[in-house]
Amino acid sequence: MIRRVLELLDERTGIKKVAQHLLDEPIKGGARWAYVFGSALLGSFMVQAVTGVALMTSYAPSDKTAWASVHFIQFQQAGGWLVRGLHHFGAQAMVILLGAHLAQVALFGAYKKPREVTWWLGLGLMAITLGFALTGYLLPWDQKGFWATRVATNIAGTVPVVGDATQRLLQGGPEYGSLTLTRFYTLHVVVLPALLIGLVAAHVALFRRHGVTPPAKADLSRVDAFFPKQLLKDVVAALVVFAIVLVMAVREHGAPLDAPADPSSDYPARPEWYFLALFQLLKYFHGPLEIVGTVVLPALVGIYFFVLPILDRKDGTALRGRVKPLIPLLVVGLGAVGLTAKARVDDANDATFQTERAKADLRAKASVRLAMDGVPPEGPLVMLARSPEIRGPELFEKHCAACHRLGEHGSEKERSAPVLDGWGTEKWIRDMLHDPDGDERFGRTSYKGEMPSLDVKPSDADESWSPMTASDMDAVAAFLAREGDAPNESPPAESLRADPKRVARGKEIVKARCTACHLFEGAGDDGGQGLAPELSGYGSHAWVRAQIANPSSNATYRESAFSAPEREGLGRQMPRFDGDLSPAEIDLLATWVLERARR
Amino acid sequence: MSSDTRSKSPPPEQAQTTSRRTLALATAAGACALAAAAAGPSLVFALAPLQAQKSSGRWVKTVKLDQLQEGVPRRVAIVDDRKDAWTVERGVELGSVWLVRRGDRVLALSAVCPHLGCSVNAVVTPEGRGGGGGFACPCHTSAFDPGGKRTSGPSPRDLDELETKIDDGHVVVDFRRFRIGIDEKVET
């Protein structure tokens, strides 16, 4: 049945002859493992094409959607991580195979007459493959790809005469913008594949025309047909490569995804490993010499590869006779390995780089976690800007850490305002009642000496003074800490405020005793000092928000708290932030500070 | 040419044929394994929409009951959050429904024509807006009476009715979508 269909088909297409012609190609000197690299490259390219088309069905190239769609592919879509991982590691496999193929062809002298054009087409294919790597790296629009590609396009811009035009064409304008990603995408999925397929066809056709270049000592009387002896070796090689790629993809569970591209961030940019040698080269040439590293040396290497068949025109492919023309190849190979290793070692020993890398990794992790709930239409950067976890520490560092300290943010030595760790918790309030002027509390502030201890007798106290009992202090701590809880939050079972009776008693004590100086629900402060803050809602999100927006209002630290004449000149006062920060930022900062303080 | 190359090989013809067949089979098997291993994940990836979860209904608050005139159809937008692939949007229009007040109760009809998914209009009769001209699809002339029953045209079924309830004076609609072009009302 199948045979009959094939015969019918052959009658109409002549397919048998074509297949025979393709499969029965004679391999002079016999099939060899050394010949597998070209076919393995072709096999890898097929895998790249198939996985690439699959990825195209979910990827959305724009600066607002690219990262989010890659995140979706990596973490949400069925089979997404595997396809992305195969594509990512498949690309690296192609770069390695490219090096192996080039080395094999050079060592066997397969570039020599009459195969010069095959060699040159191969060089063109190498350029295209590296173009694939470069353009593909940008597509996730994450920090890594964004910064590495930015450096690459800026290097293109330093080329004399054509540099500026090249850079503009790549970027779609003088700067990175909406068109950059679209243009890279078009190059990656249409232009480069079309060029590659065209050149591969010509490369393979010429290879078929001239056949393999067996080693000088090979027994030329032995001839194998391409199928099955050589093809089997090729298929085995392609399978081994695929297996390695698969293992890498599974081990990494896909491919890494850095934080979304953020043009305003500081990021320790490094290219993918196969461009590390070029990256390292840039470190050695400064000022007017920079172009030596960016353009001259790489161009010299390219020219050398191009003229190699012209340099090496003596008869015979024995390696001994070709040492001289191949010396530059050895230098380039060793140089690339050496520079790559140096770049690696430099980074491993660079503490600043390691810290920045660790910071970037944390941000990447947090971004990935946040995006699990989806990304707003405005893009992943807006998602990050709305996240207390990401934006909170940044705002705190910028606006609060000059005076306060919270965890690792702020300087303990230079701080002039209270430590915020534990602020508003039961323990903190207990400490405050006992010793308000402790170094972590009012000790370094203009409030030092304003609030009396409730269980240590002041030197100027009269006979009637009595200390507050421990159980009363517990009740006050329970009540005030409870004020800080969110409306629907239930206190932990082991906490003081878990007992409603204690909380109620605390409220009575606060209303009776503390309002001599403090406000409670707007009333109190019998002496009219205008110093002690409002205690209702103390430590709640609303209280903190009000305090950040404007500490000199009766909602928190009172209208005159930081402006009374006797308080001026006592060092830094807490300023209001409702001018510098938007209401949304104040809200977010309050959320983060509370979360961190009470954690 | 092929027989020519084979005759040059040293082993005897018999052994040569056997080993050639084994090698050919191994090659074919290897090629198939490679193709399957490479294409499999991509197929799973590309076919992912087939196993997508069915969307469930959601109760969405619309207009106040007072704003609806007895018997006069009114098109209202369904505004709610949407999660679509990676995008999460807050308060966007998901679609629209026709509401017809019937005393204290409200009839809600999906504005999607069951024929091929065009958006149906209310028919304005010469007597005016309250005339109860029913609904008509502008694409392929399917027509429905004021209760959503099909009266003419190619639609395979009546307009899809949605559940409603009145909550705090507002009309709340159980917004769902149904498969297009079939006789039965089945959720997508």
PDB file of N, CA, C and O in Angstrom, chain A residues 469-494:
ATOM      1  N   THR A 469       2.065  49.974  87.594  1.00  0.00           N
ATOM      2  CA  THR A 469       2.341  48.552  87.833  1.00  0.00           C
ATOM      3  C   THR A 469       2.646  47.850  86.515  1.00  0.00           C
ATOM      4  O   THR A 469       2.253  48.324  85.437  1.00  0.00           O
ATOM      5  N   ALA A 470       3.339  46.729  86.633  1.00  0.00           N
ATOM      6  CA  ALA A 470       3.708  45.976  85.433  1.00  0.00           C
ATOM      7  C   ALA A 470       2.472  45.554  84.654  1.00  0.00           C
ATOM      8  O   ALA A 470       2.443  45.600  83.419  1.00  0.00           O
ATOM      9  N   SER A 471       1.413  45.164  85.366  1.00  0.00           N
ATOM     10  CA  SER A 471       0.237  44.679  84.638  1.00  0.00           C
ATOM     11  C   SER A 471      -0.468  45.845  83.939  1.00  0.00           C
ATOM     12  O   SER A 471      -1.012  45.679  82.855  1.00  0.00           O
ATOM     13  N   ASP A 472      -0.412  47.065  84.559  1.00  0.00           N
ATOM     14  CA  ASP A 472      -0.977  48.220  83.851  1.00  0.00           C
ATOM     15  C   ASP A 472      -0.175  48.558  82.601  1.00  0.00           C
ATOM     16  O   ASP A 472      -0.735  48.902  81.556  1.00  0.00           O
ATOM     17  N   MET A 473       1.147  48.458  82.735  1.00  0.00           N
ATOM     18  CA  MET A 473       1.979  48.752  81.562  1.00  0.00           C
ATOM     19  C   MET A 473       1.714  47.744  80.455  1.00  0.00           C
ATOM     20  O   MET A 473       1.675  48.095  79.271  1.00  0.00           O
ATOM     21  N   ASP A 474       1.524  46.477  80.832  1.00  0.00           N
ATOM     22  CA  ASP A 474       1.167  45.455  79.843  1.00  0.00           C
ATOM     23  C   ASP A 474      -0.144  45.819  79.166  1.00  0.00           C
ATOM     24  O   ASP A 474      -0.300  45.670  77.948  1.00  0.00           O
ATOM     25  N   ALA A 475      -1.099  46.309  79.961  1.00  0.00           N
ATOM     26  CA  ALA A 475      -2.408  46.645  79.398  1.00  0.00           C
ATOM     27  C   ALA A 475      -2.277  47.797  78.400  1.00  0.00           C
ATOM     28  O   ALA A 475      -2.862  47.771  77.318  1.00  0.00           O
ATOM     29  N   VAL A 476      -1.477  48.832  78.777  1.00  0.00           N
ATOM     30  CA  VAL A 476      -1.275  49.964  77.855  1.00  0.00           C
ATOM     31  C   VAL A 476      -0.604  49.478  76.578  1.00  0.00           C
ATOM     32  O   VAL A 476      -1.015  49.830  75.457  1.00  0.00           O
ATOM     33  N   ALA A 477       0.441  48.635  76.748  1.00  0.00           N
ATOM     34  CA  ALA A 477       1.134  48.111  75.572  1.00  0.00           C
ATOM     35  C   ALA A 477       0.185  47.307  74.696  1.00  0.00           C
ATOM     36  O   ALA A 477       0.192  47.425  73.470  1.00  0.00           O
ATOM     37  N   ALA A 478      -0.657  46.496  75.339  1.00  0.00           N
ATOM     38  CA  ALA A 478      -1.608  45.677  74.584  1.00  0.00           C
ATOM     39  C   ALA A 478      -2.568  46.572  73.809  1.00  0.00           C
ATOM     40  O   ALA A 478      -2.806  46.369  72.616  1.00  0.00           O
ATOM     41  N   PHE A 479      -3.094  47.604  74.483  1.00  0.00           N
ATOM     42  CA  PHE A 479      -4.065  48.478  73.822  1.00  0.00           C
ATOM     43  C   PHE A 479      -3.435  49.235  72.654  1.00  0.00           C
ATOM     44  O   PHE A 479      -3.960  49.272  71.550  1.00  0.00           O
ATOM     45  N   LEU A 480      -2.249  49.843  72.890  1.00  0.00           N
ATOM     46  CA  LEU A 480      -1.648  50.652  71.829  1.00  0.00           C
ATOM     47  C   LEU A 480      -1.203  49.782  70.649  1.00  0.00           C
ATOM     48  O   LEU A 480      -1.349  50.175  69.489  1.00  0.00           O
ATOM     49  N   ALA A 481      -0.687  48.596  70.947  1.00  0.00           N
ATOM     50  CA  ALA A 481      -0.292  47.711  69.848  1.00  0.00           C
ATOM     51  C   ALA A 481      -1.521  47.270  69.056  1.00  0.00           C
ATOM     52  O   ALA A 481      -1.472  47.141  67.833  1.00  0.00           O
ATOM     53  N   ARG A 482      -2.628  47.095  69.789  1.00  0.00           N
ATOM     54  CA  ARG A 482      -3.866  46.694  69.120  1.00  0.00           C
ATOM     55  C   ARG A 482      -4.370  47.808  68.202  1.00  0.00           C
ATOM     56  O   ARG A 482      -4.939  47.548  67.137  1.00  0.00           O
ATOM     57  N   GLU A 483      -4.132  49.074  68.615  1.00  0.00           N
ATOM     58  CA  GLU A 483      -4.508  50.202  67.768  1.00  0.00           C
ATOM     59  C   GLU A 483      -3.796  50.148  66.414  1.00  0.00           C
ATOM     60  O   GLU A 483      -4.289  50.639  65.411  1.00  0.00           O
ATOM     61  N   GLY A 484      -2.599  49.574  66.425  1.00  0.00           N
ATOM     62  CA  GLY A 484      -1.813  49.504  65.193  1.00  0.00           C
ATOM     63  C   GLY A 484      -2.218  48.370  64.270  1.00  0.00           C
ATOM     64  O   GLY A 484      -1.839  48.365  63.099  1.00  0.00           O
ATOM     65  N   ASP A 485      -2.975  47.406  64.793  1.00  0.00           N
ATOM     66  CA  ASP A 485      -3.392  46.284  63.942  1.00  0.00           C
ATOM     67  C   ASP A 485      -4.332  46.773  62.852  1.00  0.00           C
ATOM     68  O   ASP A 485      -5.087  47.723  63.044  1.00  0.00           O
ATOM     69  N   ALA A 486      -4.258  46.103  61.709  1.00  0.00           N
ATOM     70  CA  ALA A 486      -5.192  46.409  60.627  1.00  0.00           C
ATOM     71  C   ALA A 486      -6.598  46.038  61.091  1.00  0.00           C
ATOM     72  O   ALA A 486      -6.757  45.161  61.954  1.00  0.00           O
ATOM     73  N   PRO A 487      -7.664  46.705  60.560  1.00  0.00           N
ATOM     74  CA  PRO A 487      -9.029  46.508  61.057  1.00  0.00           C
ATOM     75  C   PRO A 487      -9.474  45.047  61.116  1.00  0.00           C
ATOM     76  O   PRO A 487     -10.172  44.644  62.035  1.00  0.00           O
ATOM     77  N   ASN A 488      -9.037  44.250  60.129  1.00  0.00           N
ATOM     78  CA  ASN A 488      -9.519  42.854  60.100  1.00  0.00           C
ATOM     79  C   ASN A 488      -8.469  41.882  60.635  1.00  0.00           C
ATOM     80  O   ASN A 488      -8.593  40.674  60.478  1.00  0.00           O
ATOM     81  N   GLU A 489      -7.424  42.438  61.266  1.00  0.00           N
ATOM     82  CA  GLU A 489      -6.327  41.583  61.718  1.00  0.00           C
ATOM     83  C   GLU A 489      -6.628  41.060  63.114  1.00  0.00           C
ATOM     84  O   GLU A 489      -7.017  41.821  64.009  1.00  0.00           O
ATOM     85  N   SER A 490      -6.440  39.757  63.317  1.00  0.00           N
ATOM     86  CA  SER A 490      -6.610  39.252  64.680  1.00  0.00           C
ATOM     87  C   SER A 490      -5.226  39.006  65.266  1.00  0.00           C
ATOM     88  O   SER A 490      -4.341  38.488  64.590  1.00  0.00           O
ATOM     89  N   PRO A 491      -5.014  39.420  66.512  1.00  0.00           N
ATOM     90  CA  PRO A 491      -3.677  39.334  67.103  1.00  0.00           C
ATOM     91  C   PRO A 491      -3.253  37.888  67.314  1.00  0.00           C
ATOM     92  O   PRO A 491      -4.087  37.012  67.497  1.00  0.00           O
ATOM     93  N   PRO A 492      -1.940  37.640  67.302  1.00  0.00           N
ATOM     94  CA  PRO A 492      -1.445  36.284  67.557  1.00  0.00           C
ATOM     95  C   PRO A 492      -1.858  35.808  68.957  1.00  0.00           C
ATOM     96  O   PRO A 492      -1.947  36.626  69.890  1.00  0.00           O
ATOM     97  N   ALA A 493      -2.090  34.506  69.084  1.00  0.00           N
ATOM     98  CA  ALA A 493      -2.663  33.967  70.319  1.00  0.00           C
ATOM     99  C   ALA A 493      -1.782  34.219  71.537  1.00  0.00           C
ATOM    100  O   ALA A 493      -2.284  34.411  72.644  1.00  0.00           O
ATOM    101  N   GLU A 494      -0.440  34.255  71.343  1.00  0.00           N
ATOM    102  CA  GLU A 494       0.439  34.379  72.501  1.00  0.00           C
ATOM    103  C   GLU A 494       0.708  35.842  72.873  1.00  0.00           C
ATOM    104  O   GLU A 494       1.438  36.114  73.817  1.00  0.00           O
TER     105      GLU A 494
END
